[in-house]
mmCIF file of C-alpha atoms in Angstrom:
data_model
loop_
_atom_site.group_PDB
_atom_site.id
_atom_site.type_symbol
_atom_site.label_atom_id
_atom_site.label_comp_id
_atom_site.label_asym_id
_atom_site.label_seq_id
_atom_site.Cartn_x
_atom_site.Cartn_y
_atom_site.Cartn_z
ATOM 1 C CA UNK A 336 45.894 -33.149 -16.333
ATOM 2 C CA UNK A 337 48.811 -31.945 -18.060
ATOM 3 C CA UNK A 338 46.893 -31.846 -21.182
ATOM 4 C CA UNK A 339 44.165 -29.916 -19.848
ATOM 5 C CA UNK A 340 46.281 -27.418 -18.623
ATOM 6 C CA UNK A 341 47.897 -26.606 -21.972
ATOM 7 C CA UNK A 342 44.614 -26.896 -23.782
ATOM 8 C CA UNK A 343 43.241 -24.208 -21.184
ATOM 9 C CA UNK A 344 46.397 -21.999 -21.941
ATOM 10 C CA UNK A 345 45.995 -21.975 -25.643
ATOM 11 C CA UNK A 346 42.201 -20.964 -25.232
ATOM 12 C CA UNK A 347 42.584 -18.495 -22.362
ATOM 13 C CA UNK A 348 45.239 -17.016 -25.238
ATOM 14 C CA UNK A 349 43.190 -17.311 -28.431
ATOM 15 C CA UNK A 350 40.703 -15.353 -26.208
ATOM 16 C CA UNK A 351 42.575 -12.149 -25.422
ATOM 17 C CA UNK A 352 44.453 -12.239 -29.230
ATOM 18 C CA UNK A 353 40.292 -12.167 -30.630
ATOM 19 C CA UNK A 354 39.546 -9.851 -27.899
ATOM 20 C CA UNK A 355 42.505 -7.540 -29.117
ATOM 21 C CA UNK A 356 41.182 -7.498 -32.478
ATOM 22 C CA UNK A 357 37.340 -7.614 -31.874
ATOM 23 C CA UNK A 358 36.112 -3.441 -33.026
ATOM 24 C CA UNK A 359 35.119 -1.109 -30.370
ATOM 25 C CA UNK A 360 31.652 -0.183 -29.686
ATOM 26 C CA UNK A 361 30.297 3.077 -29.203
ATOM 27 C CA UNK A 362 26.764 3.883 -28.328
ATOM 28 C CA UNK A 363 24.970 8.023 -28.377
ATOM 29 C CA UNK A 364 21.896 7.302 -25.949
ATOM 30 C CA UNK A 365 18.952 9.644 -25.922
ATOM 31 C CA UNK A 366 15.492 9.745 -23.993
ATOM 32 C CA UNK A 367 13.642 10.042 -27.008
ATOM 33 C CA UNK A 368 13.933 11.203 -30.948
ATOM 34 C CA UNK A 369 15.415 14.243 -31.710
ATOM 35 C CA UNK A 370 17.887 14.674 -29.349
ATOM 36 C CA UNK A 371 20.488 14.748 -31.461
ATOM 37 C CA UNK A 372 22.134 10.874 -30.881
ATOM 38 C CA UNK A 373 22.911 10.919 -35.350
ATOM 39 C CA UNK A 374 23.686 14.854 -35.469
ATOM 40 C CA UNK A 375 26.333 14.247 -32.547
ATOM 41 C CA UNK A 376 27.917 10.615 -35.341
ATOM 42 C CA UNK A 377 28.030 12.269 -37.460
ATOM 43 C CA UNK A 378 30.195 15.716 -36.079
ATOM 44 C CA UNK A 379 32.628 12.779 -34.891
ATOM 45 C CA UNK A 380 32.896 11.315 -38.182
ATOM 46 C CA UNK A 381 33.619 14.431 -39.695
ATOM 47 C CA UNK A 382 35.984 14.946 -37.342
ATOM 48 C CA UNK A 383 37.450 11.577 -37.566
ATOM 49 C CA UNK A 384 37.755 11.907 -41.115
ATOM 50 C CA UNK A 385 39.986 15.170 -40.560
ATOM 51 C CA UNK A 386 42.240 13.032 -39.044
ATOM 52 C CA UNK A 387 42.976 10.868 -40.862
ATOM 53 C CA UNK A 388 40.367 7.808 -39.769
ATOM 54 C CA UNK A 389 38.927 5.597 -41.908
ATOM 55 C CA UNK A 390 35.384 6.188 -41.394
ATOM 56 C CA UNK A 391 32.285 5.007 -43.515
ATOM 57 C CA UNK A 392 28.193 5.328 -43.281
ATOM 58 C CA UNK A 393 26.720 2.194 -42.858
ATOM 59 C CA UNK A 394 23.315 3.727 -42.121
ATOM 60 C CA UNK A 395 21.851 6.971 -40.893
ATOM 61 C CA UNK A 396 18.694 8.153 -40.463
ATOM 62 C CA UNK A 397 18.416 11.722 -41.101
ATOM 63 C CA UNK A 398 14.402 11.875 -40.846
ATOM 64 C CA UNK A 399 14.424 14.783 -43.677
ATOM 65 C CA UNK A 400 15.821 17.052 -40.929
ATOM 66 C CA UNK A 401 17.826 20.026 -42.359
ATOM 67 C CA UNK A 402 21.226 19.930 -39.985
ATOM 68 C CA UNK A 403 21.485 16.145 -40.110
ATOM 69 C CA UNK A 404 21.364 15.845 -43.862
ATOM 70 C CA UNK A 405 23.960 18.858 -44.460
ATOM 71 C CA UNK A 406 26.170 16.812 -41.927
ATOM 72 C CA UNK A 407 26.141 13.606 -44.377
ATOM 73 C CA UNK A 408 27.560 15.686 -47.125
ATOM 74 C CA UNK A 409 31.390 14.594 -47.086
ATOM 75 C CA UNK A 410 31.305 11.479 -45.484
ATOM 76 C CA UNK A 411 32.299 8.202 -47.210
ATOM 77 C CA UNK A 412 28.622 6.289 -47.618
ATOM 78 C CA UNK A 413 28.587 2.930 -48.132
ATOM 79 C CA UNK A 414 25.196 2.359 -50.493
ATOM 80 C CA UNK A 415 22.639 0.619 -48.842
ATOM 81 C CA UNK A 416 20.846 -3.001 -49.935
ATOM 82 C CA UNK A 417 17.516 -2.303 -51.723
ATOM 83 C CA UNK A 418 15.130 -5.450 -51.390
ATOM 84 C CA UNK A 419 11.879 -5.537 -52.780
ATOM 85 C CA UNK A 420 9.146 -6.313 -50.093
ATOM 86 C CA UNK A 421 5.273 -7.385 -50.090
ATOM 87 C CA UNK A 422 5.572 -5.032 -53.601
ATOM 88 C CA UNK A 423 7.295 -2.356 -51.849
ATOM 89 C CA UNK A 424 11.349 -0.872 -52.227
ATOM 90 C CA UNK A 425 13.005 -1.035 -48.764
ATOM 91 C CA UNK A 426 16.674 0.075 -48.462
ATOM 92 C CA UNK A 427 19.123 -1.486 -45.282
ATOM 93 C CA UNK A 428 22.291 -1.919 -44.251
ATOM 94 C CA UNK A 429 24.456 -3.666 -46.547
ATOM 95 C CA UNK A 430 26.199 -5.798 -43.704
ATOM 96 C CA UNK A 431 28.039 -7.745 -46.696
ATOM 97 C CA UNK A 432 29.332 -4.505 -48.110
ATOM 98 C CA UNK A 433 30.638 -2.728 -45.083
ATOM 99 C CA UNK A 434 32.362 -6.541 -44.475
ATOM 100 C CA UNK A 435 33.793 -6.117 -47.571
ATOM 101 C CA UNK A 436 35.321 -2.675 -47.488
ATOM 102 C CA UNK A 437 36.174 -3.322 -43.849
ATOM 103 C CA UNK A 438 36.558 0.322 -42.958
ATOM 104 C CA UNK A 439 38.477 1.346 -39.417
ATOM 105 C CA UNK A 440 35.246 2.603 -37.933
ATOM 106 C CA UNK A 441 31.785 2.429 -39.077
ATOM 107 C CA UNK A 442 28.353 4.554 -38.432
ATOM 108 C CA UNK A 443 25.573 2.529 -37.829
ATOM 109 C CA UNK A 444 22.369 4.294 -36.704
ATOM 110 C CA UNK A 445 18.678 3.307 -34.999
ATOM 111 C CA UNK A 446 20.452 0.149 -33.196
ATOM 112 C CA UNK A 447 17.112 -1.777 -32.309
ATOM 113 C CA UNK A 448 15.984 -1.778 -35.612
ATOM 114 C CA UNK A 449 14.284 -4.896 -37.065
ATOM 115 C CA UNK A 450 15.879 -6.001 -40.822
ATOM 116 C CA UNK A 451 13.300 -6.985 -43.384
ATOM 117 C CA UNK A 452 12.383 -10.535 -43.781
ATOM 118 C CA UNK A 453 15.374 -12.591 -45.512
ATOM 119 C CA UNK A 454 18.544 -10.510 -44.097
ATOM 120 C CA UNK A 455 21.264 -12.412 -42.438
ATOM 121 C CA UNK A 456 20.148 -11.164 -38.818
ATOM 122 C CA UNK A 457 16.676 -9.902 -37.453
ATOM 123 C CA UNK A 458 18.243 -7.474 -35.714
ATOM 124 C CA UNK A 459 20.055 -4.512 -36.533
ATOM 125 C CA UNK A 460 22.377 -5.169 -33.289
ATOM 126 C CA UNK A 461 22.980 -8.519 -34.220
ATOM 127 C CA UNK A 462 24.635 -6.668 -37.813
ATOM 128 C CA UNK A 463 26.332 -4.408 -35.167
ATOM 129 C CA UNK A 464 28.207 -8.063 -33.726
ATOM 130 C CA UNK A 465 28.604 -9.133 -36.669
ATOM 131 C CA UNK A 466 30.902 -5.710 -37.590
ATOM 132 C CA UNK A 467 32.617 -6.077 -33.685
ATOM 133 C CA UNK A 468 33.601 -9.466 -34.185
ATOM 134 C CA UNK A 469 35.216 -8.645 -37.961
ATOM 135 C CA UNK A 470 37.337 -6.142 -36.263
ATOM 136 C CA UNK A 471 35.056 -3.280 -37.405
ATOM 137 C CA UNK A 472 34.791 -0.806 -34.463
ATOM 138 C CA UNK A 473 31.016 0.915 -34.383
ATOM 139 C CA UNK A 474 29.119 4.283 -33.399
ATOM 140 C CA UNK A 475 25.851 3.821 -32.733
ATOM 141 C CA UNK A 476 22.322 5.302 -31.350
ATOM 142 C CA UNK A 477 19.625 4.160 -29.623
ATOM 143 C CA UNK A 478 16.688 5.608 -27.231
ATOM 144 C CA UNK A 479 16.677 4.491 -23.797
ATOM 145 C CA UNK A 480 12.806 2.881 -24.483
ATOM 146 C CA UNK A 481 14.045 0.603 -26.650
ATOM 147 C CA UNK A 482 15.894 -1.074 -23.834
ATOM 148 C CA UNK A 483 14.674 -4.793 -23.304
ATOM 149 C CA UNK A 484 14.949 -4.640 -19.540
ATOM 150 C CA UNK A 485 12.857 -1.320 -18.842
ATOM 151 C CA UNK A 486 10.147 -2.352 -21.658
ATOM 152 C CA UNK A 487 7.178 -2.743 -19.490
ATOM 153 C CA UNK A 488 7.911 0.271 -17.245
ATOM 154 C CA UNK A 489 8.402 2.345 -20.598
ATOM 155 C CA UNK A 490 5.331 0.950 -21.827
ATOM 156 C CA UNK A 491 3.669 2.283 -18.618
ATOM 157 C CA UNK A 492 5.049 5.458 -18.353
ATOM 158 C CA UNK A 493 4.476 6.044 -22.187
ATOM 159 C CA UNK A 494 1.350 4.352 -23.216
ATOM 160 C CA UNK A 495 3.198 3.118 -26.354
ATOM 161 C CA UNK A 496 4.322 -0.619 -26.329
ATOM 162 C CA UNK A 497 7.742 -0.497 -28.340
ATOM 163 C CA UNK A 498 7.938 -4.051 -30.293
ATOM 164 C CA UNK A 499 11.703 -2.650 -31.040
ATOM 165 C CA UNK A 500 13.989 -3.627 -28.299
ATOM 166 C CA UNK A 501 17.905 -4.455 -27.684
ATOM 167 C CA UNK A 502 19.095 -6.949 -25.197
ATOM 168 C CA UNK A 503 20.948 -4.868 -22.187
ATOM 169 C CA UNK A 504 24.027 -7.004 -22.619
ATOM 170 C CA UNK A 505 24.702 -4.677 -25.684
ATOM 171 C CA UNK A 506 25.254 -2.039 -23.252
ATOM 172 C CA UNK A 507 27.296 -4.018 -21.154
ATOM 173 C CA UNK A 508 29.909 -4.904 -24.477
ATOM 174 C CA UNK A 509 29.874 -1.170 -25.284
ATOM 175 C CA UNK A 510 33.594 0.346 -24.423
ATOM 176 C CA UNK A 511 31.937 3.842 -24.489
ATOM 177 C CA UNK A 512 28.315 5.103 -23.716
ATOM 178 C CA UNK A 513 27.405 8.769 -24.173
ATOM 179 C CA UNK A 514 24.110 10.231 -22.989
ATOM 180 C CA UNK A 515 22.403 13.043 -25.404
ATOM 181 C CA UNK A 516 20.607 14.777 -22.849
ATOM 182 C CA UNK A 517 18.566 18.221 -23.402
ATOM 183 C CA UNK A 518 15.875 19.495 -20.619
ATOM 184 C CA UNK A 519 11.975 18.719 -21.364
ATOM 185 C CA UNK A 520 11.129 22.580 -22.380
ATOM 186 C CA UNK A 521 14.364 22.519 -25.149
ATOM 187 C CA UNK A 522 13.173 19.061 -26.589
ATOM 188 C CA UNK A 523 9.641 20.638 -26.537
ATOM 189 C CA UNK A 524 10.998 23.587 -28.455
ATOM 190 C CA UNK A 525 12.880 21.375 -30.822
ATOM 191 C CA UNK A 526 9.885 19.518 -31.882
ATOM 192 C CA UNK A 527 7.222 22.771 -32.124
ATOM 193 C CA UNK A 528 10.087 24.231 -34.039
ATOM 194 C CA UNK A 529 10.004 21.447 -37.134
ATOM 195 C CA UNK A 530 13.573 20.293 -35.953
ATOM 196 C CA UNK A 531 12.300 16.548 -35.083
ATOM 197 C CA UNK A 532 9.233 15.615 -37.201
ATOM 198 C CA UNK A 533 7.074 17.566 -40.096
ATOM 199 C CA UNK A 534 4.698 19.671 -39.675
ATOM 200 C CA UNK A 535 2.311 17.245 -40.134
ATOM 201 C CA UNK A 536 2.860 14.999 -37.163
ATOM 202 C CA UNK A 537 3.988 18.016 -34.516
ATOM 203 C CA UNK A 538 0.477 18.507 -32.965
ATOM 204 C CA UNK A 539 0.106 14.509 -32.297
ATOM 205 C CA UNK A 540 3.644 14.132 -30.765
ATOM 206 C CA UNK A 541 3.069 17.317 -28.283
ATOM 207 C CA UNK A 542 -0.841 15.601 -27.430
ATOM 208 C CA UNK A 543 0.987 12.145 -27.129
ATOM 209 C CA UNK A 544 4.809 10.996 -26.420
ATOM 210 C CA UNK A 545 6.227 14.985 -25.931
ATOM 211 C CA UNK A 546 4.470 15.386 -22.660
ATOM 212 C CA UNK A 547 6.801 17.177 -19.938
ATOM 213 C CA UNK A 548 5.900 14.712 -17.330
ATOM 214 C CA UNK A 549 7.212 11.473 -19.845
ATOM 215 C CA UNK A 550 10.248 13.244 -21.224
ATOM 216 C CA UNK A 551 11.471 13.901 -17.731
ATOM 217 C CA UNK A 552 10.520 10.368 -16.730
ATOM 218 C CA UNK A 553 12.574 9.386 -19.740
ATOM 219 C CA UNK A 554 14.758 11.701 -19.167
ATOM 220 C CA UNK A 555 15.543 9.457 -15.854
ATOM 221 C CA UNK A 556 15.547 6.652 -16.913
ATOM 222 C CA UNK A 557 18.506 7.498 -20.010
ATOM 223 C CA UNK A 558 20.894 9.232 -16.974
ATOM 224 C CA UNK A 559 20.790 6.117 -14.577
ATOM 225 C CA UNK A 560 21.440 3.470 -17.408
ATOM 226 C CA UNK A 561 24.361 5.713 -18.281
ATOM 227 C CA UNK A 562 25.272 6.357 -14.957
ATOM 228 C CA UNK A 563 24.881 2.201 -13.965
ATOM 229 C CA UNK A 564 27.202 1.023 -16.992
ATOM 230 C CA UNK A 565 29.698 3.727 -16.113
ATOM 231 C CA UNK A 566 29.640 2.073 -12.511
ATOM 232 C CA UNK A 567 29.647 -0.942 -14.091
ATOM 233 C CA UNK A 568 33.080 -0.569 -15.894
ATOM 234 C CA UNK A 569 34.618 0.991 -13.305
ATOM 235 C CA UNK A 570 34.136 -2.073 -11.194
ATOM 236 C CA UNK A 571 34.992 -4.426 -13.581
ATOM 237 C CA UNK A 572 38.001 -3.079 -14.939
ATOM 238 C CA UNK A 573 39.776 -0.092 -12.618
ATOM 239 C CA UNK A 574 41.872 -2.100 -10.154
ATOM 240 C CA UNK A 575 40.937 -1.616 -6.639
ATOM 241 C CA UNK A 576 44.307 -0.367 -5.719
ATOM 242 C CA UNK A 577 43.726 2.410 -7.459
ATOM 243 C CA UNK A 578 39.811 2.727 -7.426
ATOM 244 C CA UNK A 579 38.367 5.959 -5.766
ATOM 245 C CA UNK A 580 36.130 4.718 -3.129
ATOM 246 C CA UNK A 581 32.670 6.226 -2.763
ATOM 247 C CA UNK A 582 32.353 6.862 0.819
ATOM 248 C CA UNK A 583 29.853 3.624 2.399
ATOM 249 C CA UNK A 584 28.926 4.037 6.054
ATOM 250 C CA UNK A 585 27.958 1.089 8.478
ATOM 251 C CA UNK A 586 26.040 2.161 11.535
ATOM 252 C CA UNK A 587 26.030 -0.594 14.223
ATOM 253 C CA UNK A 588 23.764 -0.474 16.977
ATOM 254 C CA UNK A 589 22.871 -2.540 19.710
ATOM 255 C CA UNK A 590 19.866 -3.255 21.867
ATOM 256 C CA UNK A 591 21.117 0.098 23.862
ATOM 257 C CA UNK A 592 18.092 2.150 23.431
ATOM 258 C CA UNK A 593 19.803 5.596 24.227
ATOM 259 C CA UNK A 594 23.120 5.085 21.572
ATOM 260 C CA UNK A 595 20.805 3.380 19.146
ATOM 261 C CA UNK A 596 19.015 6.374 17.862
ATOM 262 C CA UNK A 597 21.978 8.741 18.149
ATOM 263 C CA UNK A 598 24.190 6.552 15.920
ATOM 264 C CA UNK A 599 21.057 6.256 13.416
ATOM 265 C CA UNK A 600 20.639 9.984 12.930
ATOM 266 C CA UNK A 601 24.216 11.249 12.976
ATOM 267 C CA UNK A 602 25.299 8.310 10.404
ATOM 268 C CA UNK A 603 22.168 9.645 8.422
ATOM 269 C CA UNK A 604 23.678 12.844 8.673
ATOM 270 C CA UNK A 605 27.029 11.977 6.894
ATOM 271 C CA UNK A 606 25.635 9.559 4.653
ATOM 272 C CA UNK A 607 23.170 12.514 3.770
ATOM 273 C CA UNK A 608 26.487 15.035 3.609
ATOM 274 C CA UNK A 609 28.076 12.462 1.658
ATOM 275 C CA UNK A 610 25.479 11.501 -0.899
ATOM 276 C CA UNK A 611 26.456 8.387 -0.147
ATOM 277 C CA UNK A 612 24.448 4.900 0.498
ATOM 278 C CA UNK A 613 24.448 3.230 4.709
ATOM 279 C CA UNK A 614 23.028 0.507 5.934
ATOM 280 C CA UNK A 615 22.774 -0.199 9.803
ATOM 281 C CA UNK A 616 23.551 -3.405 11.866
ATOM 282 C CA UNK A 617 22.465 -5.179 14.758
ATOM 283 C CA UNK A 618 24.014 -8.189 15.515
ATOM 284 C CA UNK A 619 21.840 -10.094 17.938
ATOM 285 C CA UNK A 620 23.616 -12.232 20.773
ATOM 286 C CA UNK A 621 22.156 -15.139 22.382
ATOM 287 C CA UNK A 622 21.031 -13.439 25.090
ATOM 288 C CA UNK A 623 19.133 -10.846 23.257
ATOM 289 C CA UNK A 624 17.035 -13.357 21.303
ATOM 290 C CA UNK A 625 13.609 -12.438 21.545
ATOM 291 C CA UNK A 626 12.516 -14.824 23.962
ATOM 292 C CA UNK A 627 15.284 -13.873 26.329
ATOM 293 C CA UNK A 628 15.179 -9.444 26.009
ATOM 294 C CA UNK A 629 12.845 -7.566 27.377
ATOM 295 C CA UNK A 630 9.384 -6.182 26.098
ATOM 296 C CA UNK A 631 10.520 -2.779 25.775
ATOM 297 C CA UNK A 632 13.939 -3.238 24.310
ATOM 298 C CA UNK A 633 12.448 -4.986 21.545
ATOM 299 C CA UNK A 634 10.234 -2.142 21.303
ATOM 300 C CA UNK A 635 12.645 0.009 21.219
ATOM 301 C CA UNK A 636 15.167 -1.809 18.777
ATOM 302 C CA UNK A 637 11.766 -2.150 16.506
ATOM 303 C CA UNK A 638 11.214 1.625 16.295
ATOM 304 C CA UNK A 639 14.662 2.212 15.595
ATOM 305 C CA UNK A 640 14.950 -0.309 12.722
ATOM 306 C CA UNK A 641 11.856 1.813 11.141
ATOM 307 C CA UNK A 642 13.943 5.511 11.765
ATOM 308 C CA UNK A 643 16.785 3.754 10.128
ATOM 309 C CA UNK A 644 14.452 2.336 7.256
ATOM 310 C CA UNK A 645 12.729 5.758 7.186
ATOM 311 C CA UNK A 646 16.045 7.662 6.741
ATOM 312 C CA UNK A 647 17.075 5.775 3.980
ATOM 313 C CA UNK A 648 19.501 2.878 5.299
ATOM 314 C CA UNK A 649 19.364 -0.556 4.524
ATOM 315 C CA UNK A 650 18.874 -3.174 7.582
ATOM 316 C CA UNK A 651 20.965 -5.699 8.150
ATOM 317 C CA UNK A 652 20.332 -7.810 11.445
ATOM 318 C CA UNK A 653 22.323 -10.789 11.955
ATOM 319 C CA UNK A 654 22.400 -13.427 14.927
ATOM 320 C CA UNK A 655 26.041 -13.822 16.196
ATOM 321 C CA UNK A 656 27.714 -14.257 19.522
ATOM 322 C CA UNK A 657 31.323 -12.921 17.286
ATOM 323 C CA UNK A 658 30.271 -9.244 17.442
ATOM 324 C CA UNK A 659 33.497 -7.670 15.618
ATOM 325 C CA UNK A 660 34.209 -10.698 13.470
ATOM 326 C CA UNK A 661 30.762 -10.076 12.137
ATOM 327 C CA UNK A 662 30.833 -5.985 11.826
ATOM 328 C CA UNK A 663 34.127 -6.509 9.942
ATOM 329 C CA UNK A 664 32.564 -9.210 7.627
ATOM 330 C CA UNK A 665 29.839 -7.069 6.527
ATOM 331 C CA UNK A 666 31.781 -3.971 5.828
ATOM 332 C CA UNK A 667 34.596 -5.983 3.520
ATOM 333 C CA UNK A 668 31.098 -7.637 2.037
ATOM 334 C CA UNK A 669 29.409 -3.706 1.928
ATOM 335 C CA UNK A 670 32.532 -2.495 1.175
ATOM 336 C CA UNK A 671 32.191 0.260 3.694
ATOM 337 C CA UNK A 672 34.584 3.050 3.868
ATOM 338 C CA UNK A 673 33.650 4.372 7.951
ATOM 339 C CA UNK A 674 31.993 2.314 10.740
ATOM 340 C CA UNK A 675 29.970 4.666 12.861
ATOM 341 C CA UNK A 676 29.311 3.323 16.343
ATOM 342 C CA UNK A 677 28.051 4.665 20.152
ATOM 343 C CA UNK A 678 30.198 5.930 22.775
ATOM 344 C CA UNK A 679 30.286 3.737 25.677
ATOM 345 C CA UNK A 680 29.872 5.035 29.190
ATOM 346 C CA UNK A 681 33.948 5.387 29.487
ATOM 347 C CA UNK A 682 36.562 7.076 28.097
ATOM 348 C CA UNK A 683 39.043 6.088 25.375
ATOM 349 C CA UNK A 684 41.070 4.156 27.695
ATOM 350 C CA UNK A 685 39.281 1.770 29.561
ATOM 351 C CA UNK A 686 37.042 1.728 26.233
ATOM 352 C CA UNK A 687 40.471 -0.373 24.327
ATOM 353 C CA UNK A 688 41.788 -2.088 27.652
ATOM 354 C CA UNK A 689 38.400 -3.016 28.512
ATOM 355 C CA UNK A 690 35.886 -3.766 26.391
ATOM 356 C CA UNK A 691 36.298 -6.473 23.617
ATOM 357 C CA UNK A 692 34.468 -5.403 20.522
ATOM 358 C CA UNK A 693 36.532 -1.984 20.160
ATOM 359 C CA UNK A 694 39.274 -3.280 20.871
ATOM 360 C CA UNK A 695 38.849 -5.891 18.709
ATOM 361 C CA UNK A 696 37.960 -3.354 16.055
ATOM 362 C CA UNK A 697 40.466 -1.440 16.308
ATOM 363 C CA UNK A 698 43.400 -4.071 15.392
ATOM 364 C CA UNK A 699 41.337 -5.422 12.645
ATOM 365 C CA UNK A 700 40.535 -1.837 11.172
ATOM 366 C CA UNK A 701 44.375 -1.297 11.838
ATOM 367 C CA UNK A 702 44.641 -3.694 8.808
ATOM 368 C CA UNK A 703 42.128 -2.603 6.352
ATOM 369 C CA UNK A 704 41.203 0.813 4.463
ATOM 370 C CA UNK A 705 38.279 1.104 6.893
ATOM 371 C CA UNK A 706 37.948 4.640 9.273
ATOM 372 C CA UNK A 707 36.315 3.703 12.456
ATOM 373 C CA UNK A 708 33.589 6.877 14.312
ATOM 374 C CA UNK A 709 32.635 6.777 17.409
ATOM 375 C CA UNK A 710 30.182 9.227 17.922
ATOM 376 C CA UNK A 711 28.862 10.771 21.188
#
């Protein structure tokens, strides 16, 4: 046992000194091409290089556009691999090379890229790994359709199926993810104006993909992935101690048809003032089961689960004779910041000395970061 336990420890320590020396990843994420994900690498890596930062090209794809290419001039490049293909010349990333002169950061562009038949990895983010885990730290770029998780409901809102994907837990290794974001009419603009694709190709791009109603679908779709993995971090790695908590209300009703719908709408009213998510819940004694309550309680309690629905809470009913235990389970689970309940037909006073569930509430709530409402 012994044994184990020092086996563990050298492991659990191997793993933070690779994880102190694995490269950093950031990703530039854009609802479509010509946003300006490679323009944006490669201002950084100009002004990396000012100070001082080791910083190569791996790979950029300029697309022949005017301000991207006169950005390239200056930068360290490292040549790319020319392989001859089916007869043809195709250059890629020399993954060996960039190994080799192990540069402090690295630009590596068009992330879900597929490498030509022979390379080391399919993938163009499995290269991207393959730099993290020499130490190499990364900028990248990627459109939010080539996302493996969203594929089908890109393909839908699109038309296009995109055989290019990444995996989402690239995302989720990133230690920075920064959203290019422009409005539908300036990416419009960008396009008729020759700053995205030639001439040639403008009038098929504005009659296809360049539609307002996709780009601001896409447009979606790029600010909640950006806005989930920021969530995502902060949950994972700010300690709650010092978390800010987004405000979480718990309305909890019972079979009481006149506080029911009062404590529905004015919780809907701070969640609503809040911008902030509620649920509602009923916790359903033994006597209220529905063989035991009456017909028109349960028609009322029924209506007022579909005005909670229809305001935008989530439902939570639960069968329980431990009324507070329960309500204070579900809003450590929720992690609720303010329980919102009715007024009872007393005041304050006889509400603590008398009635159980408040007063158990209130020396639990005592305890925890939790405000308690009691509305009128």
């Amino acid at each position: 046992m012994e044994e184990e336990q020092k086996e563990e420890s050298v492991r659990h320590f191997l793993d933070l000194v690779k994880k102190s020396r694995r490269g950093k990843l950031k990703i530039y994420m854009g609802m479509s091409a010509g946003v300006g994900k490679t323009y944006r690498m490669l201002q950084e890596s100009h002004a990396l290089l000012r100070n001082g930062v080791d910083v190569c090209i791996g790979y950029v794809e300029t697309h022949k556009r005017a301000e991207t290419e006169a950005l390239v001039a200056g930068l360290p490049i490292i040549p790319r691999r020319k392989i001859f293909y089916r007869g043809k010349e195709i250059e890629e990333m020399d993954l060996k090379g960039i190994l080799n002169r192990h540069p402090e950061i690295v630009i590596v562009d068009e992330l879900a890229h597929t490498n030509v038949e022979g390379s080391k990895n399919t993938k163009r983010w499995q290269d991207v790994f393959d730099l993290l885990e020499a130490g190499i730290s990364v900028i990248s770029a990627v459109n939010i359709q080539h996302l493996e998780s969203i594929n089908e409901e890109i393909e839908q809102i699109t038309g296009i199926a995109i055989t290019e994907r990444i995996p989402d837990k690239i995302l989720e290794i990133a230690d920075e993810i920064v959203n290019i974001d422009l409005t539908a009419d300036e990416l419009v603009t960008r396009l008729k104006e020759g700053k995205i694709y030639e001439q040639s190709k403008i009038e098929r791009a504005l009659a296809n993909f360049f539609q307002s109603d996709k780009i601001l679908q896409l447009r979606e779709l790029a600010l909640k992935e950006v806005v989930h993995q920021v969530e995502r971090k902060i949950q994972t790695e700010i300690p709650k101690s010092i978390k800010l908590r987004p405000e979480r209300f718990l309305a909890c009703i019972s079979s009481n048809a006149e506080t029911a719908g009062i404590v529905i709408r004015k919780t809907a009213r701070l969640a609503s003032y809040y911008r902030s998510p509620w649920m509602v819940l009923y916790v359903q004694r033994e006597n209220e089961s529905m063989e035991r309550i009456k017909l028109d309680k349960q028609r009322h309690l029924i209506n007022h689960f579909k005005l909670a629905t229809e305001l935008g809470a989530e439902v939570i009913k639960i069968k329980s004779n431990a009324i507070t235990k329960t309500i204070i389970d579900v809003a450590s689970e929720k992690e609720i910041t303010t329980i919102c309940i009715g007024k009872p037909h007393l005041n304050i006073f006889q509400v603590i000395l008398r009635t159980p569930v408040f007063n158990g509430l209130l020396k639990n709530l005592g305890m925890k970061d939790i405000d308690l409402v009691i509305l009128s």
